[in-house]
Tab-separated table of C-alpha atoms in Angstrom:
chain	number	residue	atom	x	y	z
A	1	MET	CA	-14.239	-29.988	-59.449
A	2	GLU	CA	-16.079	-27.336	-57.627
A	3	ARG	CA	-13.765	-24.323	-57.552
A	4	SER	CA	-14.856	-21.424	-55.371
A	5	PHE	CA	-13.463	-17.912	-55.356
A	6	SER	CA	-16.378	-16.519	-53.402
A	7	VAL	CA	-15.539	-14.435	-50.397
A	8	SER	CA	-18.862	-12.966	-49.303
A	9	MET	CA	-22.486	-12.950	-50.238
A	10	ASP	CA	-24.103	-9.845	-48.872
A	11	GLY	CA	-23.555	-6.156	-49.351
A	12	GLY	CA	-22.995	-3.831	-46.442
A	13	ILE	CA	-22.340	-0.347	-45.133
A	14	ASP	CA	-18.985	1.394	-45.316
A	15	ASP	CA	-17.215	0.112	-42.216
A	16	SER	CA	-13.527	-0.570	-42.707
A	17	SER	CA	-13.403	-2.870	-39.691
A	18	LYS	CA	-16.104	-5.171	-41.037
A	19	PHE	CA	-16.127	-4.616	-44.807
A	20	ASP	CA	-13.699	-4.738	-47.708
A	21	ASP	CA	-13.099	-1.841	-50.075
A	22	ASP	CA	-15.882	-3.072	-52.350
A	23	GLY	CA	-18.509	-2.988	-49.614
A	24	ARG	CA	-18.675	-6.733	-49.057
A	25	PRO	CA	-18.052	-8.336	-45.644
A	26	LYS	CA	-14.344	-8.480	-44.903
A	27	ARG	CA	-12.734	-11.771	-45.831
A	28	THR	CA	-10.951	-13.530	-43.001
A	29	GLY	CA	-9.484	-16.638	-44.644
A	30	THR	CA	-5.765	-17.398	-44.358
A	31	VAL	CA	-3.389	-19.875	-45.957
A	32	LEU	CA	-3.944	-22.144	-42.947
A	33	THR	CA	-7.745	-22.106	-43.079
A	34	THR	CA	-7.772	-22.466	-46.851
A	35	SER	CA	-5.377	-25.404	-46.679
A	36	ALA	CA	-7.722	-26.959	-44.110
A	37	HIS	CA	-10.680	-26.506	-46.485
A	38	ILE	CA	-8.753	-28.093	-49.348
A	39	ILE	CA	-7.681	-31.055	-47.220
A	40	THR	CA	-11.234	-31.407	-45.887
A	41	ALA	CA	-12.693	-31.514	-49.390
A	42	VAL	CA	-9.937	-33.596	-51.003
A	43	ILE	CA	-9.334	-36.284	-48.381
A	44	GLY	CA	-12.910	-37.434	-48.542
A	45	SER	CA	-14.833	-40.232	-50.154
A	46	GLY	CA	-12.269	-40.409	-52.948
A	47	VAL	CA	-9.576	-41.825	-50.675
A	48	LEU	CA	-11.720	-44.855	-49.877
A	49	SER	CA	-11.566	-46.233	-53.423
A	50	LEU	CA	-7.842	-45.739	-54.055
A	51	ALA	CA	-6.815	-49.260	-53.013
A	52	TRP	CA	-9.278	-50.607	-55.594
A	53	ALA	CA	-8.075	-48.114	-58.212
A	54	THR	CA	-4.450	-49.094	-57.581
A	55	ALA	CA	-5.404	-52.767	-57.897
A	56	GLN	CA	-6.767	-52.081	-61.384
A	57	LEU	CA	-3.625	-50.203	-62.459
A	58	GLY	CA	-0.855	-52.098	-60.633
A	59	TRP	CA	2.412	-51.111	-58.993
A	60	ILE	CA	3.642	-49.010	-61.922
A	61	ALA	CA	0.634	-47.222	-63.405
A	62	GLY	CA	-1.064	-46.759	-60.014
A	63	PRO	CA	1.541	-44.466	-58.400
A	64	VAL	CA	2.191	-42.750	-61.746
A	65	ALA	CA	-1.516	-41.919	-62.113
A	66	LEU	CA	-1.746	-40.611	-58.539
A	67	LEU	CA	1.267	-38.355	-59.042
A	68	ALA	CA	0.190	-37.211	-62.514
A	69	PHE	CA	-3.295	-36.159	-61.388
A	70	SER	CA	-1.741	-34.407	-58.387
A	71	VAL	CA	0.692	-32.393	-60.517
A	72	ILE	CA	-1.945	-31.510	-63.130
A	73	THR	CA	-4.404	-30.381	-60.455
A	74	TRP	CA	-1.747	-28.308	-58.697
A	75	PHE	CA	-0.491	-26.682	-61.897
A	76	ASN	CA	-3.959	-25.713	-63.107
A	77	SER	CA	-4.829	-24.410	-59.647
A	78	LEU	CA	-1.898	-21.997	-59.980
A	79	LEU	CA	-3.323	-20.753	-63.265
A	80	LEU	CA	-6.747	-20.434	-61.676
A	81	ALA	CA	-5.369	-18.397	-58.764
A	82	ASP	CA	-3.883	-15.859	-61.187
A	83	CYS	CA	-7.355	-15.337	-62.663
A	84	TYR	CA	-8.898	-14.249	-59.342
A	85	ARG	CA	-8.693	-10.626	-60.412
A	86	ALA	CA	-10.557	-9.468	-63.527
A	87	PRO	CA	-8.693	-7.487	-66.224
A	88	ASP	CA	-9.905	-4.233	-64.622
A	89	GLY	CA	-8.518	-5.285	-61.226
A	90	SER	CA	-11.861	-6.104	-59.611
A	91	ARG	CA	-12.313	-9.347	-57.708
A	92	ASN	CA	-14.055	-12.377	-59.159
A	93	TYR	CA	-16.140	-13.750	-56.320
A	94	THR	CA	-17.081	-16.997	-58.048
A	95	TYR	CA	-15.612	-19.305	-60.663
A	96	MET	CA	-18.323	-18.191	-63.116
A	97	ASP	CA	-17.429	-14.559	-62.477
A	98	ALA	CA	-13.826	-15.356	-63.415
A	99	VAL	CA	-14.918	-17.103	-66.621
A	100	ARG	CA	-17.227	-14.186	-67.448
A	101	ALA	CA	-14.463	-11.639	-66.889
A	102	HIS	CA	-11.753	-13.462	-68.868
A	103	LEU	CA	-13.671	-15.445	-71.510
A	104	GLY	CA	-17.307	-14.332	-71.646
A	105	GLY	CA	-19.907	-15.560	-74.118
A	106	MET	CA	-21.213	-19.113	-74.129
A	107	LYS	CA	-18.280	-20.305	-72.034
A	108	VAL	CA	-19.929	-18.751	-68.967
A	109	LEU	CA	-23.010	-20.899	-69.547
A	110	LEU	CA	-20.888	-23.997	-70.128
A	111	CYS	CA	-18.936	-23.325	-66.940
A	112	GLY	CA	-22.153	-22.965	-64.955
A	113	LEU	CA	-23.496	-26.194	-66.418
A	114	ALA	CA	-20.290	-28.027	-65.508
A	115	GLN	CA	-20.219	-26.570	-61.995
A	116	TYR	CA	-23.817	-27.259	-61.119
A	117	SER	CA	-23.708	-30.744	-62.624
A	118	ASN	CA	-20.649	-31.434	-60.512
A	119	LEU	CA	-22.324	-29.950	-57.436
A	120	PHE	CA	-25.311	-32.270	-57.889
A	121	GLY	CA	-23.049	-35.241	-58.461
A	122	VAL	CA	-20.706	-34.598	-55.553
A	123	THR	CA	-23.510	-34.120	-53.028
A	124	ILE	CA	-25.204	-37.294	-54.284
A	125	GLY	CA	-21.879	-39.101	-53.916
A	126	TYR	CA	-21.510	-37.838	-50.350
A	127	ALA	CA	-24.977	-39.122	-49.473
A	128	ILE	CA	-24.186	-42.551	-50.949
A	129	THR	CA	-20.833	-42.813	-49.176
A	130	ALA	CA	-22.152	-41.617	-45.813
A	131	SER	CA	-25.031	-44.107	-45.915
A	132	ILE	CA	-22.658	-46.976	-46.764
A	133	SER	CA	-20.530	-46.055	-43.741
A	134	MET	CA	-23.596	-45.892	-41.487
A	135	VAL	CA	-24.643	-49.336	-42.684
A	136	ALA	CA	-21.074	-50.589	-42.185
A	137	ILE	CA	-21.262	-49.643	-38.497
A	138	LYS	CA	-24.326	-51.856	-38.026
A	139	ARG	CA	-22.808	-54.652	-40.087
A	140	SER	CA	-19.523	-54.509	-38.179
A	141	ASN	CA	-21.309	-55.036	-34.893
A	142	CYS	CA	-23.403	-57.807	-36.443
A	143	PHE	CA	-20.271	-59.598	-37.722
A	144	HIS	CA	-18.648	-59.271	-34.316
A	145	LYS	CA	-21.696	-60.803	-32.644
A	146	HIS	CA	-22.665	-63.499	-35.160
A	147	GLY	CA	-19.401	-64.254	-36.959
A	148	HIS	CA	-17.820	-63.140	-40.190
A	149	ASP	CA	-19.875	-65.534	-42.309
A	150	ALA	CA	-23.192	-64.010	-41.247
A	151	GLY	CA	-25.052	-62.058	-43.935
A	152	CYS	CA	-25.785	-58.969	-41.830
A	153	HIS	CA	-27.172	-57.065	-44.834
A	154	GLU	CA	-28.931	-53.749	-44.302
A	155	SER	CA	-30.887	-51.424	-46.590
A	156	ASN	CA	-29.046	-48.213	-47.433
A	157	ASN	CA	-32.177	-46.108	-47.906
A	158	PRO	CA	-33.038	-45.256	-44.254
A	159	PHE	CA	-29.469	-44.044	-43.761
A	160	ILE	CA	-29.508	-41.947	-46.944
A	161	ILE	CA	-32.716	-40.339	-45.662
A	162	MET	CA	-31.108	-39.741	-42.255
A	163	PHE	CA	-28.140	-38.037	-43.911
A	164	GLY	CA	-30.526	-35.897	-45.976
A	165	ILE	CA	-32.405	-34.711	-42.884
A	166	MET	CA	-29.133	-33.606	-41.294
A	167	GLN	CA	-28.259	-31.637	-44.427
A	168	ILE	CA	-31.669	-29.952	-44.572
A	169	ILE	CA	-31.042	-28.567	-41.095
A	170	LEU	CA	-27.458	-27.465	-41.804
A	171	CYS	CA	-28.321	-25.961	-45.197
A	172	GLN	CA	-30.293	-23.196	-43.496
A	173	ILE	CA	-27.136	-21.658	-42.014
A	174	PRO	CA	-26.948	-18.366	-43.936
A	175	ASN	CA	-23.253	-17.435	-44.053
A	176	PHE	CA	-20.223	-19.508	-44.889
A	177	HIS	CA	-17.992	-18.018	-42.197
A	178	LYS	CA	-20.289	-19.507	-39.573
A	179	LEU	CA	-19.266	-22.961	-40.808
A	180	SER	CA	-15.551	-22.530	-39.991
A	181	PHE	CA	-15.845	-24.808	-36.975
A	182	LEU	CA	-17.497	-27.440	-39.144
A	183	SER	CA	-14.594	-27.346	-41.572
A	184	VAL	CA	-12.063	-27.850	-38.778
A	185	ILE	CA	-14.009	-30.796	-37.366
A	186	ALA	CA	-14.365	-32.304	-40.843
A	187	ALA	CA	-10.622	-31.944	-41.486
A	188	VAL	CA	-9.830	-33.735	-38.219
A	189	MET	CA	-12.264	-36.512	-39.155
A	190	SER	CA	-10.679	-36.969	-42.592
A	191	PHE	CA	-7.241	-37.375	-41.026
A	192	ALA	CA	-8.665	-39.734	-38.407
A	193	TYR	CA	-10.245	-42.267	-40.750
A	194	SER	CA	-7.334	-42.061	-43.182
A	195	PHE	CA	-4.933	-42.917	-40.368
A	196	ILE	CA	-7.221	-45.689	-39.117
A	197	GLY	CA	-7.458	-47.192	-42.612
A	198	LEU	CA	-3.697	-46.980	-43.036
A	199	GLY	CA	-3.117	-48.465	-39.583
A	200	LEU	CA	-5.453	-51.384	-40.224
A	201	SER	CA	-3.797	-52.038	-43.600
A	202	ILE	CA	-0.333	-51.986	-42.044
A	203	ALA	CA	-1.511	-54.292	-39.248
A	204	LYS	CA	-2.925	-56.702	-41.825
A	205	ILE	CA	0.392	-56.726	-43.695
A	206	ALA	CA	2.334	-57.182	-40.448
A	207	LYS	CA	0.146	-60.142	-39.476
A	208	ASP	CA	-0.290	-61.914	-42.824
A	209	GLY	CA	2.470	-60.399	-44.923
A	210	ALA	CA	1.979	-58.511	-48.157
A	211	HIS	CA	-0.782	-60.038	-50.256
A	212	PRO	CA	0.754	-62.439	-52.786
A	213	ASN	CA	-1.842	-61.609	-55.419
A	214	THR	CA	-0.408	-58.317	-56.701
A	215	SER	CA	1.380	-57.462	-59.928
A	216	LEU	CA	3.088	-54.669	-61.839
A	217	THR	CA	0.005	-54.303	-64.053
A	218	GLY	CA	-2.742	-54.875	-61.459
A	219	THR	CA	-5.635	-57.286	-61.862
A	220	VAL	CA	-4.698	-60.216	-64.060
A	221	ILE	CA	-6.625	-61.224	-67.169
A	222	GLY	CA	-7.891	-64.762	-66.772
A	223	LYS	CA	-10.913	-66.813	-65.772
A	224	ASP	CA	-12.344	-64.099	-63.488
A	225	MET	CA	-11.251	-61.094	-65.547
A	226	SER	CA	-11.638	-60.704	-69.300
A	227	ALA	CA	-9.465	-58.331	-71.308
A	228	THR	CA	-12.500	-56.116	-71.902
A	229	ASP	CA	-13.361	-55.949	-68.188
A	230	LYS	CA	-9.731	-55.151	-67.410
A	231	MET	CA	-9.839	-52.250	-69.867
A	232	TRP	CA	-13.084	-50.812	-68.490
A	233	ASN	CA	-11.910	-51.157	-64.887
A	234	THR	CA	-8.668	-49.383	-65.755
A	235	PHE	CA	-10.594	-46.464	-67.237
A	236	SER	CA	-12.944	-46.352	-64.245
A	237	ALA	CA	-9.957	-46.335	-61.869
A	238	LEU	CA	-8.654	-43.193	-63.589
A	239	GLY	CA	-12.026	-41.561	-62.920
A	240	ASP	CA	-11.825	-42.532	-59.233
A	241	ILE	CA	-8.399	-40.902	-58.937
A	242	ALA	CA	-9.609	-37.772	-60.758
A	243	PHE	CA	-12.563	-37.491	-58.369
A	244	ALA	CA	-10.219	-37.749	-55.405
A	245	TYR	CA	-8.654	-34.375	-56.218
A	246	ALA	CA	-11.817	-32.250	-56.104
A	247	PHE	CA	-11.587	-29.234	-53.779
A	248	SER	CA	-12.542	-25.598	-53.160
A	249	THR	CA	-10.778	-22.603	-51.639
A	250	ASP	CA	-11.642	-20.519	-48.606
A	251	THR	CA	-12.554	-16.846	-48.102
A	252	LEU	CA	-9.121	-15.235	-48.341
A	253	LYS	CA	-8.039	-11.883	-46.952
A	254	SER	CA	-6.726	-9.179	-49.301
A	255	HIS	CA	-3.231	-9.073	-47.793
A	256	PRO	CA	-1.028	-10.742	-48.808
A	257	PRO	CA	-2.384	-10.760	-52.409
A	258	GLU	CA	-5.050	-13.424	-52.789
A	259	ASN	CA	-3.381	-15.297	-55.625
A	260	LYS	CA	-0.190	-15.780	-53.594
A	261	SER	CA	-2.148	-17.122	-50.633
A	262	MET	CA	-4.185	-19.388	-52.908
A	263	LYS	CA	-1.021	-20.821	-54.448
A	264	LYS	CA	0.542	-21.551	-51.052
A	265	ALA	CA	-2.672	-23.138	-49.772
A	266	THR	CA	-3.060	-25.210	-52.931
A	267	PHE	CA	0.490	-26.520	-52.691
A	268	THR	CA	0.049	-27.416	-49.024
A	269	GLY	CA	-3.370	-29.014	-49.490
A	270	ILE	CA	-2.460	-31.065	-52.559
A	271	THR	CA	0.912	-32.154	-51.142
A	272	VAL	CA	-0.658	-33.452	-47.925
A	273	SER	CA	-3.492	-35.083	-49.849
A	274	THR	CA	-1.139	-36.775	-52.329
A	275	ILE	CA	0.931	-38.274	-49.518
A	276	PHE	CA	-2.235	-39.746	-47.993
A	277	TYR	CA	-3.480	-40.946	-51.350
A	278	THR	CA	-0.236	-42.676	-52.214
A	279	LEU	CA	-0.079	-44.368	-48.821
A	280	CYS	CA	-3.733	-45.442	-48.887
A	281	GLY	CA	-3.538	-46.680	-52.466
A	282	LEU	CA	-0.256	-48.576	-52.252
A	283	ILE	CA	-0.531	-49.929	-48.715
A	284	GLY	CA	-4.173	-50.855	-49.319
A	285	TYR	CA	-3.148	-52.708	-52.465
A	286	ALA	CA	-0.334	-54.481	-50.614
A	287	ALA	CA	-2.821	-55.553	-47.930
A	288	PHE	CA	-5.662	-56.756	-50.183
A	289	GLY	CA	-4.024	-57.491	-53.522
A	290	ASN	CA	-6.010	-57.582	-56.740
A	291	LYS	CA	-9.205	-58.300	-54.770
A	292	ALA	CA	-9.055	-54.930	-52.977
A	293	PRO	CA	-12.603	-53.817	-52.036
A	294	GLY	CA	-14.154	-50.791	-53.714
A	295	ASN	CA	-14.296	-49.029	-50.344
A	296	PHE	CA	-11.527	-50.271	-48.087
A	297	LEU	CA	-13.288	-49.255	-44.846
A	298	THR	CA	-16.761	-50.541	-45.684
A	299	GLY	CA	-15.889	-53.498	-47.925
A	300	PHE	CA	-14.912	-55.540	-44.848
A	301	GLY	CA	-11.363	-56.285	-45.627
A	302	PHE	CA	-11.145	-55.494	-41.904
A	303	TYR	CA	-13.433	-57.077	-39.318
A	304	GLU	CA	-11.486	-56.564	-36.118
A	305	PRO	CA	-11.082	-54.671	-33.940
A	306	PHE	CA	-14.707	-53.957	-34.752
A	307	TRP	CA	-14.839	-50.844	-32.566
A	308	LEU	CA	-11.993	-49.287	-34.558
A	309	VAL	CA	-13.771	-50.042	-37.836
A	310	ASP	CA	-16.875	-48.424	-36.321
A	311	LEU	CA	-14.889	-45.366	-35.261
A	312	ALA	CA	-13.439	-44.962	-38.758
A	313	ASN	CA	-16.902	-45.041	-40.294
A	314	VAL	CA	-18.255	-42.572	-37.741
A	315	CYS	CA	-15.422	-40.252	-38.770
A	316	ILE	CA	-16.365	-40.693	-42.429
A	317	VAL	CA	-19.976	-39.735	-41.720
A	318	VAL	CA	-19.014	-36.653	-39.695
A	319	HIS	CA	-16.525	-35.614	-42.372
A	320	LEU	CA	-19.071	-35.967	-45.172
A	321	VAL	CA	-21.658	-33.973	-43.245
A	322	GLY	CA	-19.135	-31.124	-43.266
A	323	ALA	CA	-17.892	-31.748	-46.806
A	324	TYR	CA	-21.471	-31.613	-48.141
A	325	GLN	CA	-21.863	-28.139	-46.665
A	326	ILE	CA	-18.438	-27.000	-47.894
A	327	SER	CA	-19.421	-28.097	-51.409
A	328	LEU	CA	-22.538	-25.937	-51.229
A	329	ASN	CA	-20.885	-22.951	-49.573
A	330	PRO	CA	-20.472	-20.268	-50.580
A	331	ASN	CA	-20.634	-20.885	-54.312
A	332	GLY	CA	-23.581	-23.239	-54.233
A	333	LYS	CA	-25.811	-21.367	-51.807
A	334	ALA	CA	-25.034	-17.902	-53.140
A	335	GLN	CA	-25.609	-18.681	-56.798
A	336	PHE	CA	-28.482	-21.132	-56.371
A	337	ASP	CA	-30.222	-18.642	-54.068
A	338	ASN	CA	-29.847	-15.947	-56.723
A	339	VAL	CA	-31.075	-18.238	-59.507
A	340	PHE	CA	-34.083	-19.579	-57.684
A	341	ALA	CA	-35.025	-16.462	-55.716
A	342	GLY	CA	-36.587	-14.751	-58.727
A	343	VAL	CA	-38.477	-17.891	-59.746
A	344	LEU	CA	-39.685	-19.240	-56.443
A	345	SER	CA	-40.557	-15.959	-54.744
A	346	THR	CA	-42.999	-14.920	-57.482
A	347	ASN	CA	-46.650	-15.869	-57.028
A	348	ILE	CA	-45.837	-18.587	-54.474
A	349	TRP	CA	-45.761	-16.863	-51.112
A	350	ILE	CA	-47.398	-13.697	-49.834
A	351	CYS	CA	-44.759	-12.566	-47.369
A	352	ARG	CA	-44.541	-9.455	-45.285
A	353	GLY	CA	-41.410	-7.676	-46.431
A	354	LEU	CA	-38.559	-8.604	-48.735
A	355	GLU	CA	-36.442	-10.221	-46.001
A	356	GLN	CA	-39.254	-12.550	-45.025
A	357	LYS	CA	-39.789	-13.529	-48.668
A	358	GLU	CA	-36.065	-14.168	-49.173
A	359	MET	CA	-35.904	-16.402	-46.077
A	360	ALA	CA	-38.894	-18.414	-47.277
A	361	THR	CA	-37.348	-18.788	-50.726
A	362	LYS	CA	-34.032	-20.061	-49.359
A	363	LEU	CA	-35.777	-22.430	-46.969
A	364	VAL	CA	-37.812	-24.003	-49.769
A	365	TRP	CA	-35.109	-24.294	-52.437
A	366	ARG	CA	-32.438	-25.613	-50.083
A	367	THR	CA	-34.824	-28.197	-48.698
A	368	ALA	CA	-35.943	-29.138	-52.216
A	369	TYR	CA	-32.335	-29.470	-53.358
A	370	VAL	CA	-31.402	-31.834	-50.517
A	371	VAL	CA	-34.580	-33.888	-51.016
A	372	PHE	CA	-33.867	-34.199	-54.743
A	373	THR	CA	-30.243	-35.311	-54.287
A	374	THR	CA	-31.318	-37.721	-51.538
A	375	ILE	CA	-33.823	-39.399	-53.865
A	376	LEU	CA	-31.179	-39.697	-56.591
A	377	ALA	CA	-28.747	-41.215	-54.095
A	378	MET	CA	-31.320	-43.911	-53.346
A	379	LEU	CA	-31.820	-44.504	-57.079
A	380	PHE	CA	-28.099	-44.810	-57.938
A	381	PRO	CA	-26.245	-46.205	-54.912
A	382	PHE	CA	-23.189	-47.414	-56.853
A	383	PHE	CA	-20.114	-46.140	-55.073
A	384	ASN	CA	-17.164	-46.880	-57.352
A	385	ASP	CA	-18.765	-46.307	-60.741
A	386	PHE	CA	-20.572	-43.182	-59.557
A	387	VAL	CA	-17.369	-41.746	-58.074
A	388	GLY	CA	-15.504	-42.538	-61.284
A	389	LEU	CA	-18.131	-40.851	-63.447
A	390	LEU	CA	-18.080	-37.730	-61.262
A	391	GLY	CA	-14.318	-37.498	-61.504
A	392	ALA	CA	-14.327	-38.028	-65.253
A	393	ALA	CA	-17.099	-35.525	-65.916
A	394	SER	CA	-15.664	-32.699	-63.829
A	395	PHE	CA	-11.904	-33.159	-64.142
A	396	TRP	CA	-11.336	-31.812	-67.639
A	397	PRO	CA	-13.714	-28.812	-67.816
A	398	LEU	CA	-13.277	-27.431	-64.295
A	399	THR	CA	-9.742	-28.513	-63.448
A	400	VAL	CA	-8.044	-28.172	-66.826
A	401	TYR	CA	-9.942	-26.453	-69.642
A	402	PHE	CA	-11.262	-23.289	-68.011
A	403	PRO	CA	-8.117	-22.513	-65.956
A	404	ILE	CA	-5.945	-22.889	-69.081
A	405	GLN	CA	-8.277	-20.828	-71.277
A	406	MET	CA	-8.586	-18.058	-68.679
A	407	TYR	CA	-4.847	-17.959	-68.107
A	408	ILE	CA	-4.163	-17.709	-71.859
A	409	ALA	CA	-6.588	-14.771	-72.074
A	410	GLN	CA	-5.363	-13.122	-68.867
A	411	ALA	CA	-1.652	-13.429	-69.720
A	412	LYS	CA	-2.315	-12.559	-73.393
A	413	ILE	CA	-0.287	-15.570	-74.579
A	414	PRO	CA	0.195	-15.346	-78.355
A	415	LYS	CA	-1.598	-17.966	-80.423
A	416	TYR	CA	0.683	-20.781	-81.649
A	417	SER	CA	3.501	-19.707	-79.339
A	418	PHE	CA	5.398	-22.456	-77.500
A	419	THR	CA	3.485	-21.838	-74.236
A	420	TRP	CA	0.138	-21.726	-76.048
A	421	ILE	CA	0.865	-25.011	-77.851
A	422	TRP	CA	1.934	-27.030	-74.816
A	423	LEU	CA	-0.989	-25.725	-72.727
A	424	LYS	CA	-3.348	-26.812	-75.494
A	425	ILE	CA	-1.650	-30.219	-75.680
A	426	LEU	CA	-2.058	-30.637	-71.909
A	427	SER	CA	-5.742	-29.767	-72.189
A	428	PHE	CA	-6.275	-32.217	-75.063
A	429	VAL	CA	-4.487	-35.091	-73.298
A	430	CYS	CA	-6.583	-34.519	-70.165
A	431	LEU	CA	-9.745	-34.461	-72.286
A	432	ILE	CA	-8.901	-37.885	-73.729
A	433	ILE	CA	-8.211	-39.271	-70.238
A	434	SER	CA	-11.531	-37.873	-68.966
A	435	LEU	CA	-13.459	-39.399	-71.882
A	436	LEU	CA	-11.876	-42.814	-71.314
A	437	ALA	CA	-12.583	-42.624	-67.565
A	438	ALA	CA	-16.196	-41.616	-68.235
A	439	ALA	CA	-16.632	-44.523	-70.659
A	440	GLY	CA	-15.321	-46.985	-68.065
A	441	SER	CA	-17.626	-45.649	-65.364
A	442	VAL	CA	-20.683	-45.597	-67.615
A	443	GLN	CA	-20.014	-49.192	-68.616
A	444	GLY	CA	-19.786	-50.143	-64.940
A	445	LEU	CA	-23.032	-48.319	-64.143
A	446	ILE	CA	-24.823	-50.103	-66.997
A	447	LYS	CA	-23.696	-53.488	-65.654
A	448	SER	CA	-24.802	-52.544	-62.130
A	449	LEU	CA	-28.193	-51.275	-63.310
A	450	GLN	CA	-28.915	-54.582	-65.043
A	451	LYS	CA	-29.064	-56.296	-61.653
A	452	PHE	CA	-30.455	-53.380	-59.614
A	453	HIS	CA	-33.987	-52.710	-58.368
A	454	PRO	CA	-34.698	-49.031	-57.540
A	455	PHE	CA	-34.914	-48.146	-53.839
A	456	LYS	CA	-33.893	-51.670	-52.828
A	457	SER	CA	-30.144	-51.297	-52.422
A	458	GLU	CA	-28.385	-53.192	-49.648
A	459	SER	CA	-24.884	-53.239	-48.260
């Protein structure tokens, strides 16, 4: 889960109207804008797989898992907010800065590895999901014209490339605050397609009644589902739910204190997101039963009205264009620019002046990054298993382990005290869940790869 504390990226002159007390550009984020960022990032591609995830878990474990992940994410976000300030009172502008200030040592390197791996994975996932929605628009119109039994298959690759080109252009925007409008638009889009998906599911239930093929334990073991497949799908479903709760915070003002604003925004963002998740998961399961599609807006559980299905997928694409940028900003751009600037600017370009060299460096690395993730998206276009693996890989280290460890250090909690013990137990339980979810997703990816030909994916 890509956590971002970053509030600015450039130094500046001493101007109290434009700069904070540490010389960085004044932060302008509020509880409202931060809540919008959280909702934008959370109610994303993860929501599309929740009907499938609920179908694997059933009426009991499905809602319990949704609520449990919500509470765990919220609780650890509170701990993370309290670690915004370093022990000496200075601000930690990135997650890695917070880990460096409170933990230090090799844990900083491990945190960076987890963050950047998650950043790569999330942006690849966005490219996959956006391309599937683009293809779904073409397929929806084809089904409407030629009938629901028509094949209407399309290659995903041209649409992944199209999405990548859009991101190359947007990635050149230098400062995060200039993307505020994009975040608002993306948040509106996420609400729009969530409501459309819910509305279509409710309409399906109203027309045909609740699907008879549901159960308290989800998909039923039988001719089409072995006990082993049931187990792996259950683990993968946990990864999908974990992925659904990934988010980042905004650039918060100093007053009121940042940790209080972060806590309010986190509560608002996660509460709203959990309500949507529960509705999408349970109503989607009621509509489709144990055969719920992996992506309930592109798996063609709905064919008509085709224009509404098209609109929902347009909203998904617009949302993911914004969410991709929010994932990179400011944490991704700021730190990647710093990492690559020293490497790429040496002996590659002869530029006139430092500013010109820096602009060339950022242009090249950002373009290279988007190209690289676009190629990987074409190589591994497996929505559900990829989403599950991302959630499993990032949930424990970034959502649970580091917040708990930093809070223990920051609050100076005595070793083997009651609080220390139950925080450690929580961390261990979440580690086991993450490992099981990762195993389920990896098993699903292996099965998919056995039948897959690189760069020839179709929807």
